[in-house]
CSV table of N, CA and C in Angstrom, one decimal:
chain,number,residue,atom,x,y,z
U,1,UNK,N,-50.6,-27.2,-26.1
U,1,UNK,CA,-49.3,-27.4,-25.5
U,1,UNK,C,-49.5,-27.3,-24.0
U,2,UNK,N,-49.0,-28.2,-23.3
U,2,UNK,CA,-49.2,-28.1,-21.9
U,2,UNK,C,-48.0,-27.2,-21.3
U,3,UNK,N,-48.2,-27.0,-20.0
U,3,UNK,CA,-47.3,-26.1,-19.3
U,3,UNK,C,-45.8,-26.5,-19.4
U,4,UNK,N,-45.6,-27.8,-19.2
U,4,UNK,CA,-44.2,-28.3,-19.2
U,4,UNK,C,-43.6,-28.1,-20.5
U,5,UNK,N,-44.3,-28.3,-21.6
U,5,UNK,CA,-43.7,-28.2,-22.9
U,5,UNK,C,-43.4,-26.7,-23.2
U,6,UNK,N,-44.2,-25.8,-22.7
U,6,UNK,CA,-43.9,-24.4,-22.9
U,6,UNK,C,-42.6,-24.0,-22.2
U,7,UNK,N,-42.4,-24.5,-21.0
U,7,UNK,CA,-41.2,-24.3,-20.3
U,7,UNK,C,-40.0,-24.9,-21.0
U,8,UNK,N,-40.2,-26.1,-21.4
U,8,UNK,CA,-39.2,-26.8,-22.1
U,8,UNK,C,-38.7,-26.1,-23.4
U,9,UNK,N,-39.6,-25.5,-24.1
U,9,UNK,CA,-39.3,-24.8,-25.4
U,9,UNK,C,-38.8,-23.4,-25.1
U,10,UNK,N,-38.8,-22.9,-23.9
U,10,UNK,CA,-38.3,-21.6,-23.6
U,10,UNK,C,-36.8,-21.6,-23.9
U,11,UNK,N,-36.3,-20.5,-24.5
U,11,UNK,CA,-34.9,-20.4,-24.9
U,11,UNK,C,-34.0,-20.3,-23.7
U,12,UNK,N,-34.4,-19.7,-22.6
U,12,UNK,CA,-33.6,-19.6,-21.4
U,12,UNK,C,-33.5,-21.0,-20.7
U,13,UNK,N,-34.6,-21.7,-20.7
U,13,UNK,CA,-34.5,-23.1,-20.2
U,13,UNK,C,-33.6,-23.9,-21.0
U,14,UNK,N,-33.6,-23.8,-22.3
U,14,UNK,CA,-32.7,-24.6,-23.1
U,14,UNK,C,-31.3,-24.2,-22.9
U,15,UNK,N,-31.0,-22.9,-22.7
U,15,UNK,CA,-29.7,-22.5,-22.5
U,15,UNK,C,-29.1,-23.0,-21.2
U,16,UNK,N,-29.9,-22.8,-20.1
U,16,UNK,CA,-29.4,-23.2,-18.8
U,16,UNK,C,-29.4,-24.7,-18.5
U,17,UNK,N,-30.1,-25.5,-19.3
U,17,UNK,CA,-30.1,-26.9,-19.1
U,17,UNK,C,-29.0,-27.6,-20.1
U,18,UNK,N,-28.3,-26.8,-20.8
U,18,UNK,CA,-27.3,-27.3,-21.6
U,18,UNK,C,-26.2,-27.8,-20.7
U,19,UNK,N,-25.6,-28.9,-21.0
U,19,UNK,CA,-24.6,-29.6,-20.2
U,19,UNK,C,-23.4,-28.7,-20.0
U,20,UNK,N,-23.0,-28.0,-21.0
U,20,UNK,CA,-21.8,-27.2,-20.9
U,20,UNK,C,-22.0,-26.0,-20.0
U,21,UNK,N,-23.2,-25.4,-20.1
U,21,UNK,CA,-23.5,-24.3,-19.2
U,21,UNK,C,-23.6,-24.8,-17.7
U,22,UNK,N,-24.2,-26.0,-17.5
U,22,UNK,CA,-24.3,-26.6,-16.2
U,22,UNK,C,-22.9,-26.8,-15.6
U,23,UNK,N,-21.9,-27.1,-16.4
U,23,UNK,CA,-20.6,-27.3,-15.9
U,23,UNK,C,-19.8,-26.0,-15.8
U,24,UNK,N,-19.9,-25.1,-16.8
U,24,UNK,CA,-19.1,-23.9,-16.8
U,24,UNK,C,-19.5,-22.9,-15.7
U,25,UNK,N,-20.8,-22.7,-15.4
U,25,UNK,CA,-21.2,-21.7,-14.4
U,25,UNK,C,-20.7,-22.1,-13.0
U,26,UNK,N,-20.8,-23.3,-12.5
U,26,UNK,CA,-20.2,-23.5,-11.2
U,26,UNK,C,-18.7,-23.4,-11.2
U,27,UNK,N,-18.1,-23.8,-12.3
U,27,UNK,CA,-16.6,-23.7,-12.4
U,27,UNK,C,-16.2,-22.2,-12.3
U,28,UNK,N,-16.9,-21.3,-13.0
U,28,UNK,CA,-16.6,-19.9,-12.9
U,28,UNK,C,-16.8,-19.3,-11.6
U,29,UNK,N,-17.9,-19.7,-10.9
U,29,UNK,CA,-18.2,-19.2,-9.6
U,29,UNK,C,-17.1,-19.7,-8.6
U,30,UNK,N,-16.7,-21.0,-8.8
U,30,UNK,CA,-15.6,-21.5,-7.9
U,30,UNK,C,-14.3,-20.7,-8.1
U,31,UNK,N,-14.0,-20.5,-9.4
U,31,UNK,CA,-12.7,-19.8,-9.7
U,31,UNK,C,-12.7,-18.4,-9.3
U,32,UNK,N,-13.8,-17.7,-9.3
U,32,UNK,CA,-13.9,-16.3,-9.0
U,32,UNK,C,-13.9,-16.1,-7.5
U,33,UNK,N,-14.5,-16.9,-6.7
U,33,UNK,CA,-14.7,-16.7,-5.3
U,33,UNK,C,-14.1,-17.7,-4.3
U,34,UNK,N,-14.0,-18.9,-4.7
U,34,UNK,CA,-13.6,-19.9,-3.7
U,34,UNK,C,-12.2,-20.5,-3.8
U,35,UNK,N,-11.6,-20.4,-5.0
U,35,UNK,CA,-10.3,-21.0,-5.3
U,35,UNK,C,-9.2,-20.2,-4.6
U,36,UNK,N,-8.0,-20.8,-4.3
U,36,UNK,CA,-7.0,-20.0,-3.7
U,36,UNK,C,-6.4,-19.0,-4.6
U,37,UNK,N,-6.6,-19.0,-5.8
U,37,UNK,CA,-6.2,-17.9,-6.8
U,37,UNK,C,-7.4,-17.1,-7.3
U,38,UNK,N,-8.4,-16.9,-6.4
U,38,UNK,CA,-9.6,-16.2,-6.7
U,38,UNK,C,-9.4,-14.7,-7.0
U,39,UNK,N,-10.4,-14.1,-7.6
U,39,UNK,CA,-10.4,-12.7,-7.9
U,39,UNK,C,-10.2,-11.9,-6.6
U,40,UNK,N,-10.9,-12.3,-5.5
U,40,UNK,CA,-10.8,-11.6,-4.3
U,40,UNK,C,-9.4,-11.6,-3.7
U,41,UNK,N,-8.7,-12.7,-3.8
U,41,UNK,CA,-7.4,-12.8,-3.3
U,41,UNK,C,-6.4,-12.0,-4.2
U,42,UNK,N,-6.6,-12.0,-5.5
U,42,UNK,CA,-5.8,-11.2,-6.4
U,42,UNK,C,-6.0,-9.7,-6.1
U,43,UNK,N,-7.2,-9.3,-5.8
U,43,UNK,CA,-7.4,-7.9,-5.4
U,43,UNK,C,-6.7,-7.5,-4.2
U,44,UNK,N,-6.7,-8.4,-3.2
U,44,UNK,CA,-5.9,-8.1,-1.9
U,44,UNK,C,-4.4,-8.0,-2.2
U,45,UNK,N,-3.9,-8.9,-3.1
U,45,UNK,CA,-2.5,-8.9,-3.4
U,45,UNK,C,-2.1,-7.6,-4.2
U,46,UNK,N,-3.0,-7.2,-5.1
U,46,UNK,CA,-2.7,-5.9,-5.8
U,46,UNK,C,-2.7,-4.7,-4.9
U,47,UNK,N,-3.6,-4.7,-3.9
U,47,UNK,CA,-3.5,-3.6,-2.9
U,47,UNK,C,-2.2,-3.7,-2.1
U,48,UNK,N,-1.8,-4.9,-1.7
U,48,UNK,CA,-0.5,-5.0,-1.0
U,48,UNK,C,0.6,-4.6,-1.8
U,49,UNK,N,0.6,-4.9,-3.1
U,49,UNK,CA,1.7,-4.5,-4.0
U,49,UNK,C,1.8,-3.0,-4.1
U,50,UNK,N,0.6,-2.3,-4.2
U,50,UNK,CA,0.6,-0.9,-4.3
U,50,UNK,C,1.2,-0.3,-3.0
U,51,UNK,N,0.8,-0.8,-1.8
U,51,UNK,CA,1.4,-0.4,-0.6
U,51,UNK,C,2.9,-0.5,-0.5
U,52,UNK,N,3.4,-1.7,-1.0
U,52,UNK,CA,4.8,-2.0,-0.9
U,52,UNK,C,5.5,-1.0,-1.9
U,53,UNK,N,4.9,-0.8,-3.1
U,53,UNK,CA,5.6,0.1,-4.0
U,53,UNK,C,5.7,1.5,-3.5
U,54,UNK,N,4.7,2.0,-2.8
U,54,UNK,CA,4.7,3.3,-2.1
U,54,UNK,C,5.8,3.3,-1.1
U,55,UNK,N,5.9,2.2,-0.3
U,55,UNK,CA,7.0,2.2,0.7
U,55,UNK,C,8.4,2.2,0.1
U,56,UNK,N,8.5,1.5,-1.1
U,56,UNK,CA,9.8,1.5,-1.8
U,56,UNK,C,10.1,2.9,-2.2
U,57,UNK,N,9.2,3.6,-2.8
U,57,UNK,CA,9.5,5.0,-3.3
U,57,UNK,C,9.8,5.9,-2.1
U,58,UNK,N,9.1,5.7,-1.0
U,58,UNK,CA,9.5,6.5,0.2
U,58,UNK,C,10.9,6.3,0.7
U,59,UNK,N,11.3,5.0,0.7
U,59,UNK,CA,12.7,4.7,1.2
U,59,UNK,C,13.7,5.1,0.1
U,60,UNK,N,13.4,5.1,-1.2
U,60,UNK,CA,14.3,5.5,-2.2
U,60,UNK,C,14.6,7.0,-2.0
U,61,UNK,N,13.5,7.8,-1.7
U,61,UNK,CA,13.7,9.2,-1.5
U,61,UNK,C,14.5,9.5,-0.3
U,62,UNK,N,14.3,8.7,0.8
U,62,UNK,CA,15.0,8.8,2.0
U,62,UNK,C,16.5,8.5,1.8
U,63,UNK,N,16.8,7.5,1.0
U,63,UNK,CA,18.2,7.1,0.7
U,63,UNK,C,18.8,8.2,0.0
U,64,UNK,N,18.1,8.8,-1.0
U,64,UNK,CA,18.7,9.9,-1.8
U,64,UNK,C,19.1,11.1,-0.9
U,65,UNK,N,18.2,11.4,0.1
U,65,UNK,CA,18.4,12.5,1.0
U,65,UNK,C,19.7,12.2,1.9
U,66,UNK,N,19.7,10.9,2.4
U,66,UNK,CA,20.8,10.5,3.2
U,66,UNK,C,22.2,10.5,2.5
U,67,UNK,N,22.1,10.1,1.2
U,67,UNK,CA,23.4,10.2,0.4
U,67,UNK,C,23.8,11.6,0.2
U,68,UNK,N,22.9,12.5,0.0
U,68,UNK,CA,23.2,13.9,-0.1
U,68,UNK,C,23.8,14.5,1.2
U,69,UNK,N,23.2,14.1,2.3
U,69,UNK,CA,23.8,14.5,3.6
U,69,UNK,C,25.2,13.9,3.8
U,70,UNK,N,25.4,12.7,3.5
U,70,UNK,CA,26.7,12.0,3.7
U,70,UNK,C,27.7,12.8,2.8
U,71,UNK,N,27.3,13.1,1.6
U,71,UNK,CA,28.2,13.8,0.7
U,71,UNK,C,28.6,15.2,1.3
U,72,UNK,N,27.6,15.9,1.9
U,72,UNK,CA,27.9,17.2,2.5
U,72,UNK,C,28.8,17.0,3.7
U,73,UNK,N,28.7,15.9,4.4
U,73,UNK,CA,29.4,15.7,5.6
U,73,UNK,C,30.9,15.3,5.4
U,74,UNK,N,31.3,15.2,4.1
U,74,UNK,CA,32.7,14.9,3.8
U,74,UNK,C,33.5,16.1,4.1
U,75,UNK,N,32.9,17.3,4.1
U,75,UNK,CA,33.6,18.5,4.5
U,75,UNK,C,33.7,18.6,6.0
U,76,UNK,N,34.8,18.9,6.6
U,76,UNK,CA,35.0,18.9,8.0
U,76,UNK,C,34.1,20.1,8.6
U,77,UNK,N,34.0,21.2,8.0
U,77,UNK,CA,33.2,22.3,8.5
U,77,UNK,C,31.7,21.9,8.6
U,78,UNK,N,31.2,21.2,7.5
U,78,UNK,CA,29.8,20.8,7.5
U,78,UNK,C,29.6,19.7,8.6
U,79,UNK,N,30.6,18.8,8.8
U,79,UNK,CA,30.5,17.8,9.8
U,79,UNK,C,30.4,18.5,11.2
U,80,UNK,N,31.2,19.5,11.4
U,80,UNK,CA,31.2,20.2,12.7
U,80,UNK,C,29.9,20.9,12.9
U,81,UNK,N,29.4,21.5,11.9
U,81,UNK,CA,28.1,22.2,12.0
U,81,UNK,C,27.0,21.2,12.3
U,82,UNK,N,27.0,20.1,11.6
U,82,UNK,CA,26.0,19.0,11.8
U,82,UNK,C,26.0,18.5,13.3
U,83,UNK,N,27.2,18.3,13.8
U,83,UNK,CA,27.4,17.7,15.2
U,83,UNK,C,26.9,18.8,16.2
U,84,UNK,N,27.2,20.0,15.9
U,84,UNK,CA,26.8,21.1,16.8
U,84,UNK,C,25.3,21.2,16.8
U,85,UNK,N,24.6,21.2,15.7
U,85,UNK,CA,23.2,21.4,15.6
U,85,UNK,C,22.4,20.2,16.0
U,86,UNK,N,22.8,19.0,15.6
U,86,UNK,CA,22.1,17.8,15.8
U,86,UNK,C,22.3,17.2,17.2
U,87,UNK,N,23.5,17.2,17.7
U,87,UNK,CA,23.9,16.5,18.9
U,87,UNK,C,24.4,17.5,20.0
U,88,UNK,N,24.3,18.8,19.7
U,88,UNK,CA,24.7,19.8,20.7
U,88,UNK,C,26.1,19.6,21.2
U,89,UNK,N,27.0,19.2,20.4
U,89,UNK,CA,28.4,19.1,20.7
U,89,UNK,C,29.1,20.4,20.8
U,90,UNK,N,30.2,20.5,21.5
U,90,UNK,CA,30.9,21.7,21.6
U,90,UNK,C,32.4,21.5,21.7
U,91,UNK,N,33.1,22.5,21.5
U,91,UNK,CA,34.6,22.4,21.6
U,91,UNK,C,35.0,22.6,23.0
U,92,UNK,N,36.2,22.2,23.3
U,92,UNK,CA,36.7,22.4,24.7
U,92,UNK,C,36.7,23.9,25.1
U,93,UNK,N,36.5,24.1,26.3
U,93,UNK,CA,36.4,25.5,26.9
U,93,UNK,C,35.4,26.4,26.1
U,94,UNK,N,34.3,25.8,25.7
U,94,UNK,CA,33.3,26.6,25.0
U,94,UNK,C,32.0,26.3,25.7
U,95,UNK,N,31.2,27.4,25.9
U,95,UNK,CA,29.9,27.2,26.5
U,95,UNK,C,28.8,27.4,25.5
U,96,UNK,N,27.8,26.6,25.7
U,96,UNK,CA,26.7,26.7,24.7
U,96,UNK,C,25.4,27.1,25.6
U,97,UNK,N,24.7,28.0,25.0
U,97,UNK,CA,23.5,28.5,25.7
U,97,UNK,C,22.3,28.1,24.7
U,98,UNK,N,21.4,27.3,25.3
U,98,UNK,CA,20.2,26.9,24.5
U,98,UNK,C,19.1,27.8,24.9
U,99,UNK,N,18.5,28.5,24.0
U,99,UNK,CA,17.4,29.4,24.3
U,99,UNK,C,16.1,28.8,23.7
U,100,UNK,N,15.2,28.5,24.6
U,100,UNK,CA,13.9,28.0,24.2
U,100,UNK,C,12.9,29.0,24.4
U,101,UNK,N,12.0,29.2,23.5
U,101,UNK,CA,10.9,30.2,23.5
U,101,UNK,C,9.7,29.5,24.0
U,102,UNK,N,9.0,30.1,24.9
U,102,UNK,CA,7.7,29.6,25.4
U,102,UNK,C,6.6,30.1,24.5
U,103,UNK,N,6.0,29.3,23.8
U,103,UNK,CA,4.9,29.7,22.9
U,103,UNK,C,3.6,29.7,23.5
U,104,UNK,N,3.4,29.3,24.8
U,104,UNK,CA,2.1,29.4,25.4
U,104,UNK,C,1.9,30.7,26.0
U,105,UNK,N,0.7,31.2,25.8
U,105,UNK,CA,0.4,32.5,26.4
U,105,UNK,C,0.0,32.3,27.9
U,106,UNK,N,0.6,33.2,28.7
U,106,UNK,CA,0.3,33.1,30.1
U,106,UNK,C,-0.8,34.1,30.5
U,107,UNK,N,-1.7,33.6,31.3
U,107,UNK,CA,-2.8,34.5,31.8
U,107,UNK,C,-2.3,35.3,33.0
U,108,UNK,N,-2.2,36.6,32.9
U,108,UNK,CA,-1.7,37.4,34.0
U,108,UNK,C,-2.9,38.0,34.8
């Protein structure tokens, strides 16, 4: 048997020279890496979906906190307390003293 016939009778050679394999392998490579719906693009989209879902959950929590704050502010005393603390508002003829503590140590 000559060298060419040995190669021709090899099972791997037979498999890879099959017409279906010759067509399917480039097709799979194209679909996995080069097509606009490739695996790589789907991976990026899945990452973006996870990021957006985490953003959605963050904003849902924030909305729940804001709804609780709005419900608390229906009471006039709570509204007054909120305005005083947050916006430093005051009543007429009332003085407010803001005391700030210096947290830096001074070298004497």
